[in-house]
Short mmCIF file of C-alpha atoms in Angstrom, two decimals:
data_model
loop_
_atom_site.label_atom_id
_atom_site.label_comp_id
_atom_site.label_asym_id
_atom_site.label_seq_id
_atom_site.Cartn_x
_atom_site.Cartn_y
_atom_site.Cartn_z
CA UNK A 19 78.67 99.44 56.27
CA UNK A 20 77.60 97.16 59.23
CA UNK A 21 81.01 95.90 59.60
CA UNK A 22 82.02 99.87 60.69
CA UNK A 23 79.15 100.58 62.71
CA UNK A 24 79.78 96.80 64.60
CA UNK A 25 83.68 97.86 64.74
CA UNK A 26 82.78 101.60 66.29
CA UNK A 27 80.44 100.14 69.00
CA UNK A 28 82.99 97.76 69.95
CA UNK A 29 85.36 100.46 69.80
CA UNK A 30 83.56 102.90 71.64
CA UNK A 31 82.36 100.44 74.14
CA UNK A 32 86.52 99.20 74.86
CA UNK A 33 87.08 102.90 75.25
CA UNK A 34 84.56 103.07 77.91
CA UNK A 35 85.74 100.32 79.71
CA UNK A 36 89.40 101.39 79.69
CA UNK A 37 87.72 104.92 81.24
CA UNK A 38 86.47 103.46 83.71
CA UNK A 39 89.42 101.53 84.57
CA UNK A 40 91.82 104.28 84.64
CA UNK A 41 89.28 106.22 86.93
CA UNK A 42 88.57 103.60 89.36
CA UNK A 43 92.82 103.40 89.62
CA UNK A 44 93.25 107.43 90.05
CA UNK A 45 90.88 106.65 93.01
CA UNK A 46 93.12 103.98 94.43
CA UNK A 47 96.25 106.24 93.54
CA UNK A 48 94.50 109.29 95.20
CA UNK A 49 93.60 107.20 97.98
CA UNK A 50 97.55 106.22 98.89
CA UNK A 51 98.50 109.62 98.03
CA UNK A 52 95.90 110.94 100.89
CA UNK A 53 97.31 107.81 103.54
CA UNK A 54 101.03 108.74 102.89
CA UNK A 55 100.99 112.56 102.67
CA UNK A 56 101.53 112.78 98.91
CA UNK A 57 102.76 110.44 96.50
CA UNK A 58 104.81 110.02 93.48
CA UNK A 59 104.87 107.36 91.00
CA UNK A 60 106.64 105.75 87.86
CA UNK A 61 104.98 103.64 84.74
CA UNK A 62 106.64 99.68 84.38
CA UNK A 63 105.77 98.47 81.39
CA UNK A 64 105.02 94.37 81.99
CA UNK A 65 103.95 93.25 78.57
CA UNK A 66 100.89 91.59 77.96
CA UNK A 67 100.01 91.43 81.58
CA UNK A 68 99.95 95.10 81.67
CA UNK A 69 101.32 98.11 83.32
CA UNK A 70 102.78 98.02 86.85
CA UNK A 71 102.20 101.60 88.44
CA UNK A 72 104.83 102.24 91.25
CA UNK A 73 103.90 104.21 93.80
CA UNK A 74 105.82 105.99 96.40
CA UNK A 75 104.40 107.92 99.17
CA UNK A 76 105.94 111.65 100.78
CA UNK A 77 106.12 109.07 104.33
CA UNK A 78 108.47 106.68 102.46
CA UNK A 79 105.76 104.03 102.12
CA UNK A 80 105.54 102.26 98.85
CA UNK A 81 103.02 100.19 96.95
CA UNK A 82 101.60 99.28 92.88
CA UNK A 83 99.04 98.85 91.19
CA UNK A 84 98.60 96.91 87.61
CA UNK A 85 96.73 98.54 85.10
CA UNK A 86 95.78 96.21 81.56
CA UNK A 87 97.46 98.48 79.22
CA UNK A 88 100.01 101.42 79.13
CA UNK A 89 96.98 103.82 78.13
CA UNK A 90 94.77 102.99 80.84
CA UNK A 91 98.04 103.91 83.89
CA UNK A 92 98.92 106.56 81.79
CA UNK A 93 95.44 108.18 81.98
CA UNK A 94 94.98 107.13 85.85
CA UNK A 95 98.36 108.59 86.61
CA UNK A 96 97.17 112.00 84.86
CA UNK A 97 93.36 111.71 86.20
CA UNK A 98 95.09 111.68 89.74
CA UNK A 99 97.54 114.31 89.73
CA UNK A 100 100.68 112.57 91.44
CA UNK A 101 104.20 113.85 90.13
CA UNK A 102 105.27 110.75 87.82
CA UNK A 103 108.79 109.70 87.00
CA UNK A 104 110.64 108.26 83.75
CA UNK A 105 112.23 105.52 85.84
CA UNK A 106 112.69 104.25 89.05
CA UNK A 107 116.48 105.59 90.19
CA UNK A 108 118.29 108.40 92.02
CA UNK A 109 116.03 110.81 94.50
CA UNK A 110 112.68 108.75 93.86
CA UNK A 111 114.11 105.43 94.55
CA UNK A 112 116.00 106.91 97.90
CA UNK A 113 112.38 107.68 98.99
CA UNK A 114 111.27 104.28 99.30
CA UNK A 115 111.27 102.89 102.93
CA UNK A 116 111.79 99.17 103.50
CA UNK A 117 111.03 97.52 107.06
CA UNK A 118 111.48 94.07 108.66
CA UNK A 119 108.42 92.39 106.11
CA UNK A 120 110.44 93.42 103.00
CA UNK A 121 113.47 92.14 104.65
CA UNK A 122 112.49 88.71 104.83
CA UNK A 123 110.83 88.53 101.83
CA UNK A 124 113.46 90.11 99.64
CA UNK A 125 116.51 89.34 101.16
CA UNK A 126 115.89 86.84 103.98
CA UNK A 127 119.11 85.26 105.27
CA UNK A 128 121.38 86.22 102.57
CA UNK A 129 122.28 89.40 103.76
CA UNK A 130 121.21 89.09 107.40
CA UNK A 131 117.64 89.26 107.50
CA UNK A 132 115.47 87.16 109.71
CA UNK A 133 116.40 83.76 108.61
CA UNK A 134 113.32 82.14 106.65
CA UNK A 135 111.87 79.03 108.73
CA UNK A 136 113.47 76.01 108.38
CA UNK A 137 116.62 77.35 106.41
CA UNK A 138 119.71 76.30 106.79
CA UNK A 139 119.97 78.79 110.05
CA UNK A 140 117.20 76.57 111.74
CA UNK A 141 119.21 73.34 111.00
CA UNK A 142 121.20 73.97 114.29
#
């Protein structure tokens, strides 16, 4: 019997925890809803380092967040009240709005971004 009421308490105090969690990230998903006029957003699984939530605002501006379980972004994505998506494709993903940072970080000098510093377009 002490085994149960040890399990519940650490039980009950996990569940607590992940509460708190998932409202501290609604407040960081309301928050970029409020900057970018609205927002939208999609669950990404990552495995055990968590759940990536993707967030897209109504501007075009984009961020995420990374939640340490499924549960806990499921329950901050409902807690906040954005629209959420099954994946990240067709009228969502149009949405998103990339400028010159993402350029060079993503794509750099492959497919003519600013070239990265001392690449092979620096080598004169």
């Amino acid at each position: 019997m002490a085994e149960t009421a040890e399990t519940q308490q650490v039980d009950g105090r996990q569940a607590a925890r992940a509460e708190r969690r998932a409202a501290r990230l609604a407040k960081q998903i309301g928050a970029f809803a409020k900057a970018h006029g609205g927002a939208e957003g999609q669950l990404a699984y990552l495995g055990q380092a968590g759940t990536r939530v993707v967030l897209v605002g109504e501007d075009g501006g984009w961020g995420d967040l990374v939640a340490p379980s499924y549960a806990v972004a499921e329950s901050a994505a409902q807690k906040s009240g954005i629209t959420m998506h099954e994946s990240f494709d067709g009228e969502f993903a149009a949405k998103v709005r990339t400028g010159p940072y993402e350029w060079t970080r993503m794509a750099g000098i492959q497919v003519g971004g600013p070239a990265n510093v001392g690449g092979p377009a620096d080598r004169g």
